[in-house]
Amino acid sequence: MDERTLSRLLDDVAAGRASVDEALEGLRDLPYESVPGARVDHHRELRTGQPEAVYGPGKTPAQVADVARALASRSAGAVLVTRAAPEQAEAVLEAVPGARYDERSGLVLVKRAGAGAPPGEVAVVSAGTSDQPVAEEAALTIEASGCAALRIGDVGVAGVHRVLEHRGDFERVDCVVVVAGMEGALPSVIAGLTSTPVVAVPTSVGYGASFEGLAALLGMLSSCAPGVAVVNIDNGFGAAQVALRIVRALRRAEA
Amino acid sequence: MDERTLSRLLDDVAAGRASVDEALEGLRDLPYESVPGARVDHHRELRTGQPEAVYGPGKTPAQVADVARALASRSAGAVLVTRAAPEQAEAVLEAVPGARYDERSGLVLVKRAGAGAPPGEVAVVSAGTSDQPVAEEAALTIEASGCAALRIGDVGVAGVHRVLEHRGDFERVDCVVVVAGMEGALPSVIAGLTSTPVVAVPTSVGYGASFEGLAALLGMLSSCAPGVAVVNIDNGFGAAQVALRIVRALRRAEA
Amino acid sequence: MDERTLSRLLDDVAAGRASVDEALEGLRDLPYESVPGARVDHHRELRTGQPEAVYGPGKTPAQVADVARALASRSAGAVLVTRAAPEQAEAVLEAVPGARYDERSGLVLVKRAGAGAPPGEVAVVSAGTSDQPVAEEAALTIEASGCAALRIGDVGVAGVHRVLEHRGDFERVDCVVVVAGMEGALPSVIAGLTSTPVVAVPTSVGYGASFEGLAALLGMLSSCAPGVAVVNIDNGFGAAQVALRIVRALRRAEA
Amino acid sequence: MDERTLSRLLDDVAAGRASVDEALEGLRDLPYESVPGARVDHHRELRTGQPEAVYGPGKTPAQVADVARALASRSAGAVLVTRAAPEQAEAVLEAVPGARYDERSGLVLVKRAGAGAPPGEVAVVSAGTSDQPVAEEAALTIEASGCAALRIGDVGVAGVHRVLEHRGDFERVDCVVVVAGMEGALPSVIAGLTSTPVVAVPTSVGYGASFEGLAALLGMLSSCAPGVAVVNIDNGFGAAQVALRIVRALRRAEA
Amino acid sequence: MDERTLSRLLDDVAAGRASVDEALEGLRDLPYESVPGARVDHHRELRTGQPEAVYGPGKTPAQVADVARALASRSAGAVLVTRAAPEQAEAVLEAVPGARYDERSGLVLVKRAGAGAPPGEVAVVSAGTSDQPVAEEAALTIEASGCAALRIGDVGVAGVHRVLEHRGDFERVDCVVVVAGMEGALPSVIAGLTSTPVVAVPTSVGYGASFEGLAALLGMLSSCAPGVAVVNIDNGFGAAQVALRIVRALRRAEA
Amino acid sequence: MDERTLSRLLDDVAAGRASVDEALEGLRDLPYESVPGARVDHHRELRTGQPEAVYGPGKTPAQVADVARALASRSAGAVLVTRAAPEQAEAVLEAVPGARYDERSGLVLVKRAGAGAPPGEVAVVSAGTSDQPVAEEAALTIEASGCAALRIGDVGVAGVHRVLEHRGDFERVDCVVVVAGMEGALPSVIAGLTSTPVVAVPTSVGYGASFEGLAALLGMLSSCAPGVAVVNIDNGFGAAQVALRIVRALRRAEA
Amino acid sequence: MDERTLSRLLDDVAAGRASVDEALEGLRDLPYESVPGARVDHHRELRTGQPEAVYGPGKTPAQVADVARALASRSAGAVLVTRAAPEQAEAVLEAVPGARYDERSGLVLVKRAGAGAPPGEVAVVSAGTSDQPVAEEAALTIEASGCAALRIGDVGVAGVHRVLEHRGDFERVDCVVVVAGMEGALPSVIAGLTSTPVVAVPTSVGYGASFEGLAALLGMLSSCAPGVAVVNIDNGFGAAQVALRIVRALRRAEA
Amino acid sequence: MDERTLSRLLDDVAAGRASVDEALEGLRDLPYESVPGARVDHHRELRTGQPEAVYGPGKTPAQVADVARALASRSAGAVLVTRAAPEQAEAVLEAVPGARYDERSGLVLVKRAGAGAPPGEVAVVSAGTSDQPVAEEAALTIEASGCAALRIGDVGVAGVHRVLEHRGDFERVDCVVVVAGMEGALPSVIAGLTSTPVVAVPTSVGYGASFEGLAALLGMLSSCAPGVAVVNIDNGFGAAQVALRIVRALRRAEA
């Protein structure tokens, strides 16, 4: 029941064409019925402020391309395909002009937010070279929303001086995304150095008992530095979304 | 090496009492030596903007009381003891005038931030009555920093209408902390309704296969709604710290 | 916004006291605002056909008693408190006349559905004496809804003849709830003997490697007999709810 | 040993044609002896009302084809091969005329139940596109028994309005099968909206900490909405079997 | 229905005291109905050769005592209560004359097999003093069946010479039960020294990462010495049952 | 130091060619030094009565072939390669005349025990067709030792009549090896029917929550039927070794 | 068979009182027979250089006291009881003069190594006050061997400056034992600063998802700093033993 | 801020070109600013005494080759690439003259420490042939540092005599690295025989319930022999690093 229907119903009541009881009956189940915007996916962007994203795994290349094309034609903002396999990426690149593919992170950017001053800056710190695909997924997602991403790489806790050098950056940016595998200790060290919000991303990098990122995940959740927010293993996209929620709130606060 | 020592050394150089080489030698290992502030714990508050907190378990009542008294005498902000057992709380209450104890959450507030307009507002949503001790730990920690906490209780996904009712609240506040046990689905639903930052706290509430909060933890990490930040099981304190980092960033942005 | 408010608004429109636009404005956000029934919990019973239940753990005796009294005063059907500790049960028994407590299962029946022919019959089969508290939780929940519960005890797979004896019962009833710990194999055997819906409840009964019911849970989920529905460990209440959904559907089908 | 044989034996005793000892000998192992139907597999269908199904993994293409052909020649109902690899499917399609293969779900339908009014209707709801192969396994299995399957796709909890729209469908059908990966919260929301039996299928869809469906499985088992029945991860076939047990019970109840 | 009853029924038919139809009625559902021995638990002893045992946990003292008394009055062999709490043991000792309680293992021996040469000998080896309660559960269960138990204690792999000293014992006995916690390596070493059947019992003895016996359990299952049979954690009773099956088979082979 | 060396040393002492002190020196560390048989692997067969086996994974085809050839040339009994990949098998078949390869179980039989009456018989029961490769690994290993293997296939607990039919077989053989995946309930049912030793082998067959055999493993360890001995997941070879230890003990007992 | 027996046997051969064959027979099973020192536990100290330790849990106070008294009377070095409950400690303190009890770590020192220059120094670093009981268990065990223990407390990675201050200590000592709960990141940071051997002890300190020390354990095993040696959760005693092996090797190297 | 800058600043103070306050200001944040050596990776070798190592997985062949070439040009010691895939190894071999590749362990040695007497000797013991790639990774890493590696292979606990034979070796070397899969019991046995430091490496070798090395890992952590240091699963490189820290400490102690 959309606004037009509702309006017509009220007109009928006003005009005496419908009794109050009849109108009441028609309205009773309204909370459960079709709400304007529910069926049209790009309303979601307005509702939560996030660009549309398509999760690649388990879909055929054609399915991914179709959804991407549909979203790109309707959306004002960016459209992303995450964890895209090469053949999915190829299908999207054919279907949507201007799409780009970052093979190591598996991210397809179907559309990039326009020019203008970036609304904020997020630092994306990675502990080792092997963590970079996940960090890149985060950085590209952040940039796709028109926000700046400051990439800081190869900053492991076993050489703690490199971390200390970047203390000024951590304080300056709006949010710090920290990507680390193995023991996942980097967010604890960084959160101990700065009051900026810290989002931790465990990666599946590591020998046997890292158990595909479980060690890093549990370590980050158990951080002795208070105020570390954690997302799923290898989920650079999700970390970027957390950071972007904060950036948007900051810009609203300034406005 | 504190600032006074450093100052004296430079005076010596300026006065010719020490050669440049001698001074150089004295400064060489400075990055690794005693840094001003490192030994005095209340500098940490200034560095990361967080009140001091003492983790109760594994300490004797006397140890807890001693640390709390020391921190309270030096700190301008609040001092918290988390997970305090009744006998620990009792010791703190005796040692520090004005301390308060919330038995269900185990939180002792040794000192509360003074009056003045609250710098922000955080919604603390809990799914069921059994989740309330954890939610209260979050809310009290938020209030201890002088920030307002909007408590919204008994909002389970099995009665999704109650969630929808609070959509306006979620949009208005600076951050939403969502506390839920069992399947932990509430953050997904709320994050789908609002663009405000969402911090999810799994609780250990539930029958057998919730495995002391593991079900809720994994569910929140695997949320289909992008941008959900997760903290440790039952860690209301940690969620509050994440929220407070965001609130402080917002106030700095406004300034 | 309850029905009275809605009715008054429509009266105003009918009487010309409010314009259609004004009414439209008032109704616009209705899907997200206070829905009739959302705040009043006993509407839920009508919506899903289930009696109200209170989960005991993590609540104070006073909280449990208050909720139980409130529900009992408004609800036409039964009210249950699950996993009630003795002191919680005592508080409820004082607060609500006619309440009964089954100590081994921890169930408090605050109110029992009235007389009349039972609308259905559910067999509750337990593998060993140690599984009986969970089976009793299921049976009492079923009876609280006015349905008959056929208790069949001590039917282990290591003495498969006892299972075979009850084949007729399994065929006759509306649903079979099977409660078993250790290896949890009983549902497979029973589901292989009957076409009646089978609901399996793993229990935490067993030596070390049953891991508090994990062995039985995984076994039931992995059953080689197709069509076994599983609920949480020790969750007799939940199994009863699954059975009652089926019984109500059967009665509606007959009507 | 059927009743006729038994009757003849007792006649012999009554008539003195057999001694008591001889009869005793013949009866001694009766509980353990060959029961009519045990050796002939298609009797199982009569006993439990389920079509025959072959589990593909671990069998050679030839083995699968042989079993399928044998079952198809004897069975009045449908024959299914689940999780069939392409080469297994090919072997079955050659061996049994009229067989069909759904590649994404891996299901081979060797035989389809005849025409006539469908005996019931089951809604198969999936949370995301990546969950569709499992949902399709469920839907095709339901249809193979001559029952109608109502496919409802892309209904995630992060956009809860889409769920609300289908409330009428949930109430109308005989059973709702809900297929969801990631946090697996959809069954909780749906079970909170309807009194119809709900069968939940966790899928292995999701990032790292979904641990191949474990997050969704634990979430569904820990559902705060009472009366959710759970089957194994990715087990669309099993969910369909639970639903079909309910549908058959409903039709028997009506008869 | 035991053989005597069956025999009497047939006598009645032979003598004309019962009609064939009457007898038929009594026998009709025999394969599925009450089988000789199924209802009367002590027939199980004859069927599988094992003494009756009652699993204590989850039963009231009265329930345990009732079952123990019933079994003791009917059984020719031993009756055991495993994992009996002190108050359960007390109830049994009162109810059944001659019962004995071993508090550390929690075993109650309600009845002991009579004199005569022991039918066999089983070595029960334990790695450390902390493993002895489980070893004692095994040894007492073995002795309750009239078999001899050779206790060999404090034989850890970190002092491998002690193991070597007992090589002769291992070769002589009918079966070796090896009880070990921590890393559970003892069965591997012993199985490498002897061709006698080896039954391994992991115990829950050990620091943190032994995870309540999981380390020992996985170690024993992964033994590099072929032919190690494993039972559940802390399950001395179960190991004894495996050993007794072997001893009985040996005695039958000799006969 | 083998017996010849030892004998020569004693000869020298007897002949006065070596002093007692010199001999003592040579013998001092004998317990730790080269023991006759330690370096020559085929002595192990004599010591533990088991044929030599080579574990394939992680070795190059050449390594496997070399070890197999060496063992085959020295050993009187059988030589087995377990889990052999096709290229490893090929290398062994070229290197050792008379070797055979069973591709589904991955077993290579390098040498088969000669003719003569089989010393015993072991039943190898498998629950489903998918469990057969593991069952075949067990059966072939048993036969390689000259013992008879009675294969009983497709005996699932969901059709419990098939199990009952084979009760006579279970009683007659020396040992029953039961191979089952999914919920792994078959050993419980069989152990409830017979007093023969039962060895249970969980397999990795099953949908998601069977977790590669974990469900079956935990189920078998938690069996409610006392006296079930368990081996590692998919370890048909290990189960055969347990059975052969029992068979050899039986034959020694008869002798 | 000890050296005296061996010597006598050789004398007999030399004197012709025993034939070579008789001697050979007596020596044949020597590798498996009683080795000098195997039965007398205090020889183990000589063999591995470690003081005797008794693991408390699962033993009666009397058992603990008996073993401690026996060891103390024979041993030249220290005797320790680990994880002693108060009543066990009390029994030991009564039985053995001079024993001391550290209640928080549960360690009883039955005997302390005498005076003289400490043979080495080990740093025992703990991350938080809650980790101190485990650190104290390590430090006391080290001191019991006559070695010096340098306690460094409250050195968390969230305040990385405190770690840097102690760099000189880490370089000077023979070994660094690092005790940390929660995310367990401290060993990575320390191992990145020093070339001294680092032994990491995870503790069970932390909120829910630290899972009783699992998070710290996995983190330490997955350390990005190479050369971190890990012991069991809460195992301060074990860490001390690793450190002492290194200290003894260092002293032997110097000698 | 490097030494030159610091020197210039002090010159300015000495020359009166800068006031003490100005200099103080410039030095204030020095602990957090660029430390000499932090950015230049080969300083790390000097700081911790370890050769540079590159972790291969997750990097492109070009990335690996670039890092290896850079390190090799600057480093005096060895450079290693661990877990190198063949195409990564190929790229490194092309880029750096003299590099060697061990395919089974995946180790690339880019540079080997020069001639001269090896500074120490480490025994690398492996339990089975399948454990050899991990053992080889350890041995080659040890040799890359100019230390000698004594390889002892095929020493399983099921044939404990082989272990005993090498007791002299264990006592003589500086450290024993023990590599074992399956139940991982070998380190316990060896640590019981020697006082030399023992480093245990679990491997992922084994049937199902070894769970990719988890069984061995937990077993080694739970070792009943005190003083066993454990590293990550399959982490031969890490074990070598632990051993090399000990060897270097020994050589320093001797100096």
PDB file of C-alpha atoms in Angstrom, chain C residues 156-161 164 182-185 188-189 191-193 207 209-211 214-215 218-226, chain F residues 156-161 164 182-185 188-189 191-193 207 209-211 214-215 218-226:
ATOM      1  CA  GLY C 156      17.497 -46.717  23.866  1.00  0.00           C
ATOM      2  CA  VAL C 157      18.935 -47.832  20.548  1.00  0.00           C
ATOM      3  CA  ALA C 158      21.143 -50.372  22.316  1.00  0.00           C
ATOM      4  CA  GLY C 159      17.929 -52.319  22.990  1.00  0.00           C
ATOM      5  CA  VAL C 160      16.247 -51.716  19.679  1.00  0.00           C
ATOM      6  CA  HIS C 161      13.262 -53.977  20.489  1.00  0.00           C
ATOM      7  CA  LEU C 164       9.982 -51.410  17.718  1.00  0.00           C
ATOM      8  CA  MET C 182      24.953 -39.594  24.272  1.00  0.00           C
ATOM      9  CA  GLU C 183      25.143 -40.472  20.548  1.00  0.00           C
ATOM     10  CA  GLY C 184      21.610 -39.213  19.867  1.00  0.00           C
ATOM     11  CA  ALA C 185      20.748 -42.038  17.492  1.00  0.00           C
ATOM     12  CA  SER C 188      17.159 -41.871  13.177  1.00  0.00           C
ATOM     13  CA  VAL C 189      15.706 -45.204  14.189  1.00  0.00           C
ATOM     14  CA  ALA C 191      12.172 -41.706  11.709  1.00  0.00           C
ATOM     15  CA  GLY C 192      12.981 -44.883   9.818  1.00  0.00           C
ATOM     16  CA  LEU C 193       9.888 -46.547  11.271  1.00  0.00           C
ATOM     17  CA  TYR C 207      30.577 -38.852  29.225  1.00  0.00           C
ATOM     18  CA  ALA C 209      33.271 -36.587  24.355  1.00  0.00           C
ATOM     19  CA  SER C 210      29.538 -35.995  24.243  1.00  0.00           C
ATOM     20  CA  PHE C 211      30.746 -32.437  24.928  1.00  0.00           C
ATOM     21  CA  LEU C 214      27.367 -31.616  20.964  1.00  0.00           C
ATOM     22  CA  ALA C 215      27.709 -35.287  19.986  1.00  0.00           C
ATOM     23  CA  LEU C 218      25.661 -33.256  15.411  1.00  0.00           C
ATOM     24  CA  GLY C 219      24.373 -36.816  15.224  1.00  0.00           C
ATOM     25  CA  MET C 220      20.761 -35.703  14.922  1.00  0.00           C
ATOM     26  CA  LEU C 221      21.604 -33.070  12.317  1.00  0.00           C
ATOM     27  CA  SER C 222      23.523 -35.736  10.376  1.00  0.00           C
ATOM     28  CA  SER C 223      20.748 -38.326  10.643  1.00  0.00           C
ATOM     29  CA  CYS C 224      20.683 -40.816   7.807  1.00  0.00           C
ATOM     30  CA  ALA C 225      16.868 -40.900   8.096  1.00  0.00           C
ATOM     31  CA  PRO C 226      15.481 -38.014   6.060  1.00  0.00           C
TER      32      PRO C 226
ATOM     33  CA  GLY F 156      21.524 -48.311   8.043  1.00  0.00           C
ATOM     34  CA  VAL F 157      19.771 -47.618  11.321  1.00  0.00           C
ATOM     35  CA  ALA F 158      16.946 -45.882   9.465  1.00  0.00           C
ATOM     36  CA  GLY F 159      15.941 -49.357   8.284  1.00  0.00           C
ATOM     37  CA  VAL F 160      16.636 -51.249  11.467  1.00  0.00           C
ATOM     38  CA  HIS F 161      15.255 -54.554  10.134  1.00  0.00           C
ATOM     39  CA  LEU F 164      18.361 -57.453  12.890  1.00  0.00           C
ATOM     40  CA  MET F 182      26.537 -39.337   9.215  1.00  0.00           C
ATOM     41  CA  GLU F 183      25.289 -39.833  12.795  1.00  0.00           C
ATOM     42  CA  GLY F 184      27.324 -43.027  13.260  1.00  0.00           C
ATOM     43  CA  ALA F 185      24.593 -44.831  15.187  1.00  0.00           C
ATOM     44  CA  SER F 188      25.273 -48.757  19.133  1.00  0.00           C
ATOM     45  CA  VAL F 189      22.522 -50.844  17.608  1.00  0.00           C
ATOM     46  CA  ALA F 191      26.581 -53.704  20.153  1.00  0.00           C
ATOM     47  CA  GLY F 192      23.129 -53.912  21.726  1.00  0.00           C
ATOM     48  CA  LEU F 193      22.458 -57.133  19.807  1.00  0.00           C
ATOM     49  CA  TYR F 207      26.291 -33.118   4.895  1.00  0.00           C
ATOM     50  CA  ALA F 209      27.301 -30.574  10.266  1.00  0.00           C
ATOM     51  CA  SER F 210      28.808 -34.032  10.097  1.00  0.00           C
ATOM     52  CA  PHE F 211      32.001 -31.931   9.953  1.00  0.00           C
ATOM     53  CA  LEU F 214      33.261 -35.486  13.652  1.00  0.00           C
ATOM     54  CA  ALA F 215      29.553 -36.151  14.215  1.00  0.00           C
ATOM     55  CA  LEU F 218      31.612 -38.214  18.778  1.00  0.00           C
ATOM     56  CA  GLY F 219      28.489 -40.323  18.422  1.00  0.00           C
ATOM     57  CA  MET F 220      30.442 -43.573  18.486  1.00  0.00           C
ATOM     58  CA  LEU F 221      32.522 -42.445  21.479  1.00  0.00           C
ATOM     59  CA  SER F 222      29.290 -41.500  23.260  1.00  0.00           C
ATOM     60  CA  SER F 223      27.532 -44.759  22.403  1.00  0.00           C
ATOM     61  CA  CYS F 224      24.902 -45.779  24.922  1.00  0.00           C
ATOM     62  CA  ALA F 225      25.805 -49.407  24.251  1.00  0.00           C
ATOM     63  CA  PRO F 226      28.758 -50.303  26.475  1.00  0.00           C
TER      64      PRO F 226
END
